Coordinates of C-alpha atoms in Angstrom, one line a residue:
Chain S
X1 CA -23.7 32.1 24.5
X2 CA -21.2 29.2 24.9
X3 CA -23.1 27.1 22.3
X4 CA -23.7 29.4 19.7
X5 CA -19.8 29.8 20.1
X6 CA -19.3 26.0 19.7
X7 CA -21.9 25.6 17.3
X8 CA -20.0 28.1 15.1
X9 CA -16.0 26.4 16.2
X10 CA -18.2 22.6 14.7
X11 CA -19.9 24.7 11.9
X12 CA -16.3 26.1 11.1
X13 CA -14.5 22.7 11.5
X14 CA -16.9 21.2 9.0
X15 CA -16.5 23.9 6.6
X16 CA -12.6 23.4 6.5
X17 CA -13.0 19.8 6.1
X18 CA -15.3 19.9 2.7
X19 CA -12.9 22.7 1.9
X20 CA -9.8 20.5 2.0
X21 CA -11.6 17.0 0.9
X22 CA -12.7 18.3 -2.2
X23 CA -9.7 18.8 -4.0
X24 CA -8.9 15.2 -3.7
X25 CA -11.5 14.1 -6.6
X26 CA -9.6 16.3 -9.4
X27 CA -7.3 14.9 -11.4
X28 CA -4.0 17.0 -9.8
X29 CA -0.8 15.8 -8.0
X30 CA -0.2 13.9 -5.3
X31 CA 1.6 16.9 -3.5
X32 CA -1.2 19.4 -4.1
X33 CA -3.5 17.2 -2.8
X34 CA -1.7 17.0 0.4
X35 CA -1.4 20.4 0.9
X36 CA -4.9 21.2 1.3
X37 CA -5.9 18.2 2.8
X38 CA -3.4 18.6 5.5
X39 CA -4.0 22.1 6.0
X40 CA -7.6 22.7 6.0
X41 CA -8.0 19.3 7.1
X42 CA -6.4 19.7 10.0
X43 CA -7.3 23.0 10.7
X44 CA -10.9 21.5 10.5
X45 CA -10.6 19.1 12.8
X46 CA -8.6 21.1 15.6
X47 CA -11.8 23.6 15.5
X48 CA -14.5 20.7 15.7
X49 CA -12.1 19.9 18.7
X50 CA -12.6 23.7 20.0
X51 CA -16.4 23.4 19.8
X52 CA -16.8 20.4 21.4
X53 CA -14.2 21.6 24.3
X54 CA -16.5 24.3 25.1
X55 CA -19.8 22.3 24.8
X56 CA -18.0 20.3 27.8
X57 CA -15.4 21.9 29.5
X58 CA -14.7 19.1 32.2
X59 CA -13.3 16.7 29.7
X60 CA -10.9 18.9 28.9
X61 CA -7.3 16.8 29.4
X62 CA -8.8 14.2 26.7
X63 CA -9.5 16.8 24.8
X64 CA -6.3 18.9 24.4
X65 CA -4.7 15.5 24.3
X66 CA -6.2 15.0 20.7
X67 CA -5.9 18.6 19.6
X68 CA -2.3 18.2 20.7
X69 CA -1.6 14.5 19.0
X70 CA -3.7 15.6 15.7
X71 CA -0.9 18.7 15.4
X72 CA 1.7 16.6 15.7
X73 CA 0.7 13.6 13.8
X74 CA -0.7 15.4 10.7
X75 CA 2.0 17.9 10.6
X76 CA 4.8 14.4 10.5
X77 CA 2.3 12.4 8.6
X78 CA 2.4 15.3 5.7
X79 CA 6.1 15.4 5.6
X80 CA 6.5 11.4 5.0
X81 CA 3.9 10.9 3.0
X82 CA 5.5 13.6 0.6
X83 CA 8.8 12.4 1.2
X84 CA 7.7 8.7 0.4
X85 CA 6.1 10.1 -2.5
X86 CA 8.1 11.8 -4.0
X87 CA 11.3 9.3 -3.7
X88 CA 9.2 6.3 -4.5
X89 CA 8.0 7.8 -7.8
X90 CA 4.2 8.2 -8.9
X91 CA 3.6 5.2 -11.0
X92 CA 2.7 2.3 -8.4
Chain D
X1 CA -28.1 20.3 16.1
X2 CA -26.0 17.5 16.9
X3 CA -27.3 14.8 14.1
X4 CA -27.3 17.3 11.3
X5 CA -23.2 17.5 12.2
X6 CA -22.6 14.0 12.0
X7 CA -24.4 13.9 8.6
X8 CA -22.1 16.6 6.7
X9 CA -19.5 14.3 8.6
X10 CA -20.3 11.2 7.0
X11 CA -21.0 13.3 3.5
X12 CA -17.8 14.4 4.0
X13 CA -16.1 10.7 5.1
X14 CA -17.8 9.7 1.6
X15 CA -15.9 11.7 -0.7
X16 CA -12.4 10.1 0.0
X17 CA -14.3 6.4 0.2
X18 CA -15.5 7.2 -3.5
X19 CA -11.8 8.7 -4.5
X20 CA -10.0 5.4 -2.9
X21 CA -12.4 3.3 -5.0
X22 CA -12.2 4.8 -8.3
X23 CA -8.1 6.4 -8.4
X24 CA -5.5 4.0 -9.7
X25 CA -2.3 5.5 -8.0
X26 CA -1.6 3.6 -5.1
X27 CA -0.5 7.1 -3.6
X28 CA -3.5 8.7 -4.2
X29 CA -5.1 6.2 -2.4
X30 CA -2.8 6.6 0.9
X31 CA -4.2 9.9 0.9
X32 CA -7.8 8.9 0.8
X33 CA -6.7 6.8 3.9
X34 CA -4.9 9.1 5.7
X35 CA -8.4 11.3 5.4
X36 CA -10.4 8.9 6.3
X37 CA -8.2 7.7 9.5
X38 CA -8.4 11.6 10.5
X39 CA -12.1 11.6 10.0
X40 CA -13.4 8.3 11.5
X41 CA -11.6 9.5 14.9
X42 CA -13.0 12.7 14.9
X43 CA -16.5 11.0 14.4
X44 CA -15.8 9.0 17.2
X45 CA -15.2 11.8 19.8
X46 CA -17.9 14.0 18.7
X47 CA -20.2 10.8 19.5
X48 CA -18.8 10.5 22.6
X49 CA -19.2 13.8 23.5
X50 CA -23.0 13.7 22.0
X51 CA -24.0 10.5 24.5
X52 CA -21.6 12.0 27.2
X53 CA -19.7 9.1 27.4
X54 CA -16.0 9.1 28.4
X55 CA -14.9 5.7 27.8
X56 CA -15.2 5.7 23.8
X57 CA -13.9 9.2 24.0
X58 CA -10.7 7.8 25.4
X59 CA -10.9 5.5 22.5
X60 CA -10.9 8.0 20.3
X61 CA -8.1 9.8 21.2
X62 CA -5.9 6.4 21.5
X63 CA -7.0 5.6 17.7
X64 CA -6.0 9.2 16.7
X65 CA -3.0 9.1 18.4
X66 CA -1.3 5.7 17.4
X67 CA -3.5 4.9 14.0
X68 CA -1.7 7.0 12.1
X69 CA 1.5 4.9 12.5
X70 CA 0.0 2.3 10.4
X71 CA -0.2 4.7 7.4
X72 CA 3.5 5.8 8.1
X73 CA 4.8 2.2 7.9
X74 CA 3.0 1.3 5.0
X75 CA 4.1 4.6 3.4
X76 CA 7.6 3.2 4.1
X77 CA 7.1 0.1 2.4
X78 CA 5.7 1.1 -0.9
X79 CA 8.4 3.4 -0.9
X80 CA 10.8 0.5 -1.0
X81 CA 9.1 -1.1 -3.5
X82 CA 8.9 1.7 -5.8
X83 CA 12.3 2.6 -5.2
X84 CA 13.5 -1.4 -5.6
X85 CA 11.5 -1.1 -9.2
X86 CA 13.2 2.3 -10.4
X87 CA 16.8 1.6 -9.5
X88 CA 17.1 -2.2 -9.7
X89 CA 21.1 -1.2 -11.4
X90 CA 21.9 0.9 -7.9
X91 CA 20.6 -2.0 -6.0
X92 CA 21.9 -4.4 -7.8
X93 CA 25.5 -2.9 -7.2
X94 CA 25.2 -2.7 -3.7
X95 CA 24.5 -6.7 -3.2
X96 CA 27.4 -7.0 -5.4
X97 CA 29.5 -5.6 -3.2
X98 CA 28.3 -7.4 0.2
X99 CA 29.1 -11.1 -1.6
Chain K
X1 CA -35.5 3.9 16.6
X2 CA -35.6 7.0 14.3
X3 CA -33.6 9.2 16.8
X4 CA -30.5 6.5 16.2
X5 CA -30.6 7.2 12.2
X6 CA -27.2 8.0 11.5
X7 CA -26.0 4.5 13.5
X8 CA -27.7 2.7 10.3
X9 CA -25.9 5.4 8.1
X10 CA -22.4 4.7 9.2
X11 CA -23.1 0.7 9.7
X12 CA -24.1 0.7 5.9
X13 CA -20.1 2.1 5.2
X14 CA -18.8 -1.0 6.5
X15 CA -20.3 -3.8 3.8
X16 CA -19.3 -0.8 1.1
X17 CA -15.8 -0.6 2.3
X18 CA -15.5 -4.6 2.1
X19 CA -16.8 -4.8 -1.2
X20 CA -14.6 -1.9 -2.2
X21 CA -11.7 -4.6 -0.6
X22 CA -13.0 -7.4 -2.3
X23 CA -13.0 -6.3 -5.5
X24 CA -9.4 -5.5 -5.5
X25 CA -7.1 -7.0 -7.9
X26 CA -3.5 -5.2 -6.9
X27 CA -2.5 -6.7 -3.3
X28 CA -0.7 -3.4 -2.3
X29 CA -4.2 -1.4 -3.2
X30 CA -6.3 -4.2 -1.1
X31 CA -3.8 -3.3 1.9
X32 CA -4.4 0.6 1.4
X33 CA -8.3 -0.4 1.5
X34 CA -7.8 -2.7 4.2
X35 CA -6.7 0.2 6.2
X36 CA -9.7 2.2 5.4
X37 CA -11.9 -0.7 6.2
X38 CA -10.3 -0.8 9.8
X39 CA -10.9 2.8 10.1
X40 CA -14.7 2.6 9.3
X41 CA -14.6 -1.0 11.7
X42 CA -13.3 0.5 14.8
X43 CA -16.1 3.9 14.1
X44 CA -18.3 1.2 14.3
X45 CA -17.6 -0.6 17.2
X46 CA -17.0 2.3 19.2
X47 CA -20.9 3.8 17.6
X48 CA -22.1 0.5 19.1
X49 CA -20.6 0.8 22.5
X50 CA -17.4 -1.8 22.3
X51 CA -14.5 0.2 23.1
X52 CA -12.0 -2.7 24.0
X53 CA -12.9 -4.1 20.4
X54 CA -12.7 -0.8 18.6
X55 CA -9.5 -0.4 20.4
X56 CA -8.0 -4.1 18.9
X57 CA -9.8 -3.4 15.7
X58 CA -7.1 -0.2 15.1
X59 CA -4.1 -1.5 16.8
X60 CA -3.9 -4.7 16.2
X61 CA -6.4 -5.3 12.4
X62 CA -5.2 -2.2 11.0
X63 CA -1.7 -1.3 11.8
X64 CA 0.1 -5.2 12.9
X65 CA -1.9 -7.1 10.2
X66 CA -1.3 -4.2 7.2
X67 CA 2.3 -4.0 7.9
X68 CA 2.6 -7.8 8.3
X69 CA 0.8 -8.5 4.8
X70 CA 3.0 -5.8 3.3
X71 CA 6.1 -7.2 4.2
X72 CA 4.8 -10.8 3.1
X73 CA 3.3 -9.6 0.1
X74 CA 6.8 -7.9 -0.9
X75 CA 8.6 -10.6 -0.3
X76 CA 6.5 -13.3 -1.9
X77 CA 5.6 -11.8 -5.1
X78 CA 8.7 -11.5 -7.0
X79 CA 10.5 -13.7 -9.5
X80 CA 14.3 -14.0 -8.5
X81 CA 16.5 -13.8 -11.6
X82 CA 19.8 -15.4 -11.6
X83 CA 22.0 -13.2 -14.1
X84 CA 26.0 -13.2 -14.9
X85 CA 26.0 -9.6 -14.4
X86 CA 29.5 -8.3 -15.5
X87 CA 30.4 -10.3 -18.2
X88 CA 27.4 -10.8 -19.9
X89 CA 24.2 -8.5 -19.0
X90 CA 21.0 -9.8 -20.1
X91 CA 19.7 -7.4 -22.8
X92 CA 17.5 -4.5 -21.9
X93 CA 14.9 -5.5 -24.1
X94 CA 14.3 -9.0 -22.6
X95 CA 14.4 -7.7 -18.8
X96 CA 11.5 -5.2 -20.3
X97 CA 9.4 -7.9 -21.7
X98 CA 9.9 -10.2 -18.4
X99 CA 8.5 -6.8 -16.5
X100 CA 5.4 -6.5 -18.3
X101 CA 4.5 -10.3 -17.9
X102 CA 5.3 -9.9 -14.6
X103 CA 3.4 -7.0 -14.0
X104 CA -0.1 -8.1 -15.4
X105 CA 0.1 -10.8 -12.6
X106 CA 0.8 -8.6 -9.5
X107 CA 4.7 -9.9 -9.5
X108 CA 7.6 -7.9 -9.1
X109 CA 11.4 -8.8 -11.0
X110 CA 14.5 -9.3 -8.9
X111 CA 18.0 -9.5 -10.4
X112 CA 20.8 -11.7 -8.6
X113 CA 23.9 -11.0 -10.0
X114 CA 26.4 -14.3 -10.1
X115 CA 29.9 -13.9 -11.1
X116 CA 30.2 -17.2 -13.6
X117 CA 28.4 -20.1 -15.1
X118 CA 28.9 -22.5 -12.5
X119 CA 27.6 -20.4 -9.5
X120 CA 24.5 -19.9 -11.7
X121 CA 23.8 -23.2 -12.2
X122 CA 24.5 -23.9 -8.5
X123 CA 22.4 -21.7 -7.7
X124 CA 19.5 -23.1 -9.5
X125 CA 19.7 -26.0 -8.4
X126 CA 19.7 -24.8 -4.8
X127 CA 16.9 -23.0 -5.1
X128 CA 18.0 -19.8 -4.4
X129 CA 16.6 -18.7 -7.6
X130 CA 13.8 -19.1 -9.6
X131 CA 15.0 -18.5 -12.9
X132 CA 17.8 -18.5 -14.5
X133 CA 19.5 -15.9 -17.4
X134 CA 22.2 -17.7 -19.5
X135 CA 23.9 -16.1 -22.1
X136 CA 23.8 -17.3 -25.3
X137 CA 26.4 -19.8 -27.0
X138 CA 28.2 -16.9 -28.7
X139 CA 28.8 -14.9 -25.6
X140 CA 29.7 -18.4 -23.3
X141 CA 32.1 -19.4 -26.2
X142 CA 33.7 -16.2 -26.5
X143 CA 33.8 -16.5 -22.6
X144 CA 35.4 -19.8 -22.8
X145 CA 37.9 -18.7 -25.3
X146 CA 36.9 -21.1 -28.1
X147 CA 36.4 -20.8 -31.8
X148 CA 33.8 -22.8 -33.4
X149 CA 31.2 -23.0 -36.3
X150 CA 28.5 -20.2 -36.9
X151 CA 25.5 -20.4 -35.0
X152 CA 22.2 -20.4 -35.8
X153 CA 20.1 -16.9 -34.3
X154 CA 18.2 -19.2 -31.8
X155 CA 21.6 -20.1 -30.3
X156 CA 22.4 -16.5 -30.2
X157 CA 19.7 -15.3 -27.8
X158 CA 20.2 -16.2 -23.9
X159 CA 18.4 -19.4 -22.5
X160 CA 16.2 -18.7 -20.0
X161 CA 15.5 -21.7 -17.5
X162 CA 12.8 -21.5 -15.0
X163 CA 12.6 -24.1 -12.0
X164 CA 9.2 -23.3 -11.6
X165 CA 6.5 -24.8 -13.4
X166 CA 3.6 -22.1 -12.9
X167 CA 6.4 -19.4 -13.9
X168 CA 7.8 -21.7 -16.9
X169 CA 3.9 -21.7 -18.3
X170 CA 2.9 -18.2 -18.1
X171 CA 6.8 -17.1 -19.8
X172 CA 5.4 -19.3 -22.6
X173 CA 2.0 -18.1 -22.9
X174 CA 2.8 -14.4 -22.7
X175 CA 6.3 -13.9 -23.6
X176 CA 6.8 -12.4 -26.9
X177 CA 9.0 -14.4 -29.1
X178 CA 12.2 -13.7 -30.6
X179 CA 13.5 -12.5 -26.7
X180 CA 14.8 -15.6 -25.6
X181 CA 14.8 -19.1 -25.5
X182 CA 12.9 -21.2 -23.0
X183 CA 14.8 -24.1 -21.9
X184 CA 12.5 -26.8 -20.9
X185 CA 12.5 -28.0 -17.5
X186 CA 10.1 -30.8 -16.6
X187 CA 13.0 -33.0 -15.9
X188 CA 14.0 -30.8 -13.1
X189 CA 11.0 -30.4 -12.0
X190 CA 10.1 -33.9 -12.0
X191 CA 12.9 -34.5 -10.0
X192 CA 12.5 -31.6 -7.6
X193 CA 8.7 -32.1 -7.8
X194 CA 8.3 -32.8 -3.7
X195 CA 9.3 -29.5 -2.7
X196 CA 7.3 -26.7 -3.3
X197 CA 8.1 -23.3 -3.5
X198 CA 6.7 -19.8 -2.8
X199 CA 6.5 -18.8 -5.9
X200 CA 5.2 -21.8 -6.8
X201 CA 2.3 -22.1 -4.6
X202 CA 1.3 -18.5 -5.6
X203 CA 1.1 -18.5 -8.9
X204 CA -0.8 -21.3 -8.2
X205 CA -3.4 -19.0 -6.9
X206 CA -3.2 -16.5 -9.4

């Protein structure tokens, strides 16, 4: 029961992750692409962190440290690599 | 179950490798990065979760934790160059006024 | 060892990633790549069992060296510009066409505004500067309150002098004409010829 449960959290993740890496091959803005990759992308990796919390449970302080840290980072790292972005103007 | 995972997870680690390669925008590119970064870490702790070992699962969650700083600073610095590029006038001005 | 398959599937990302870093031409794309390569390094090293290195490989060869390098590269590839900047602005026209030279070879342009002749001059020989803007005859006349004879057009347009020789040969080869004029400088640089400069020893490499 608990690993059908994780296989579907890892299943999910991975589902979120092609879902949000895709979108970075068109030809579209910067800002649009880092909207979905930092949504679904993160969203993806918090539930591949999910499943493998329930496949084992006793590591679970390592584990909720990165769920915690890849919130937080992703959430900051969006924000200033728009910000950067956006101010520094597209053409490099 | 396991080795099929990390397959779609290197499939899916390929597609920003290919879009770093072949974009021209230097911004563009930070992205690909910043994906990547995410995903290599992740990689990391499912293998250590796969051979049950805790020592390059703490390694994992250190590189997730602090690697992204890297990509923060760099962001930082291109922005200064871009910025020095687009408003040389503005800049200019300003060193005027310290001499 | 088929059960280890996907170890030789992520090994074979690392010689991609460094040919994807070799091939690089623009230094601030080789650092975005270098970053991805230390990603890919450290997933590596950890796959293979070293921890400590993976660990070193993301601190210290991904985010020290990449914001090191980007400092030094920002710093390094630009040509300083010595200009008189209220009195007599270097046309738009010119600072566009020293851009685009500029740009094909990775450099950046950066204007330091002096407020007469003299400091200019002072400055270039200090090497504070790498090149120098100065006006042309009619403007430094008019400047020095002086009436004199017509001038030729070449007189007109504003002498650009370069201290350094790499810079002073690729102004010549790619510059279109009718900008400026290039005021030789092998003199100077003969003189000056022991010191070498950053700019110098970089387009050197270029």
């Amino acid at each position: 029961m608990i690993n059908i449960l994780s296989n579907i959290c890892i299943g999910l993740g991975l589902v979120f992750w092609f879902w949000g890496t895709f979108p970075l091959l068109g030809e579209r803005s910067v800002l649009f692409k880092l909207h979905s990759l930092s949504i679904a992308d993160t969203l993806g990796s918090m539930s591949i962190i999910v499943g493998l919390l329930f496949r084992i449970p006793r590591e679970w302080p390592l584990l909720i440290l990165a769920l915690i840290s890849l919130a937080i980072w992703n959430t900051v790292l969006g924000y200033v690599l728009a910000y950067c972005s956006s101010t520094g103007g597209e053409n490099a | 179950m396991m080795d099929w995972v990390l397959l779609a997870m290197i499939l899916a680690l390929l597609i920003p490798i290919y879009e770093a390669c072949q974009d021209e925008d230097i911004w563009q590119k930070m992205l690909a990065f910043a994906s990547i970064a995410t995903k290599t870490s992740m990689m990391i702790l499912v293998v250590s979760v796969l051979r049950d070992d805790w020592m390059i699962g703490v390694v994992g969650v250190l590189i997730l934790s602090v690697g992204n700083a890297a990509l923060m600073l760099l962001a930082h610095v291109l922005r200064r160059m871009n910025l020095g590029r687009m408003n040389l006038g503005r800049m200019n001005l300003g060193r005027m006024s310290e001499r | 060892m088929p059960e280890d398959w996907y170890m030789v599937a992520i090994a074979a990302l690392l010689p991609l990633t460094a040919c994807m870093l070799v091939l690089q031409v623009n230094p601030y794309h080789a650092l975005v790549i270098r970053g991805i390569l230390g990603a890919v390094a450290a997933l590596v090293y950890a796959l293979f069992g070293a921890a400590d290195v993976a660990l070193t490989e993301a601190l210290v060869g991904t985010m020290l060296s990449i914001t090191l390098y980007a400092v030094a590269v920002r710093s390094s590839m630009s040509m300083r510009l010595g200009v008189l900047e209220p009195q007599a602005d270097p046309p738009e026209s010119l600072l566009m066409a020293l851009r685009e030279v500029l740009r094909q070879h990775q450099m950046r342009l950066e204007r330091v505004p002096y407020a007469n002749l003299s400091a200019l001059r002072a400055a270039l020989e200090a090497q504070e500067i790498h090149a120098a803007c100065i006006p042309g005859l009619s403007v430094a006349q008019s400047m020095a309150e002086e009436e004199s004879t017509p001038l030729s057009q070449a007189d007109r347009l504003p002498h650009l002098q370069i201290r350094v020789r790499r810079l002073h040969d690729i102004m010549q080869a790619e510059l279109p004409p009718g900008q400026t004029r290039l005021i030789d400088t092998a003199p100077f640089n003969l003189a000056k010829s022991s010191d070498i400069s950053t700019a110098d020893s970089i387009g050197g490499q270029l």
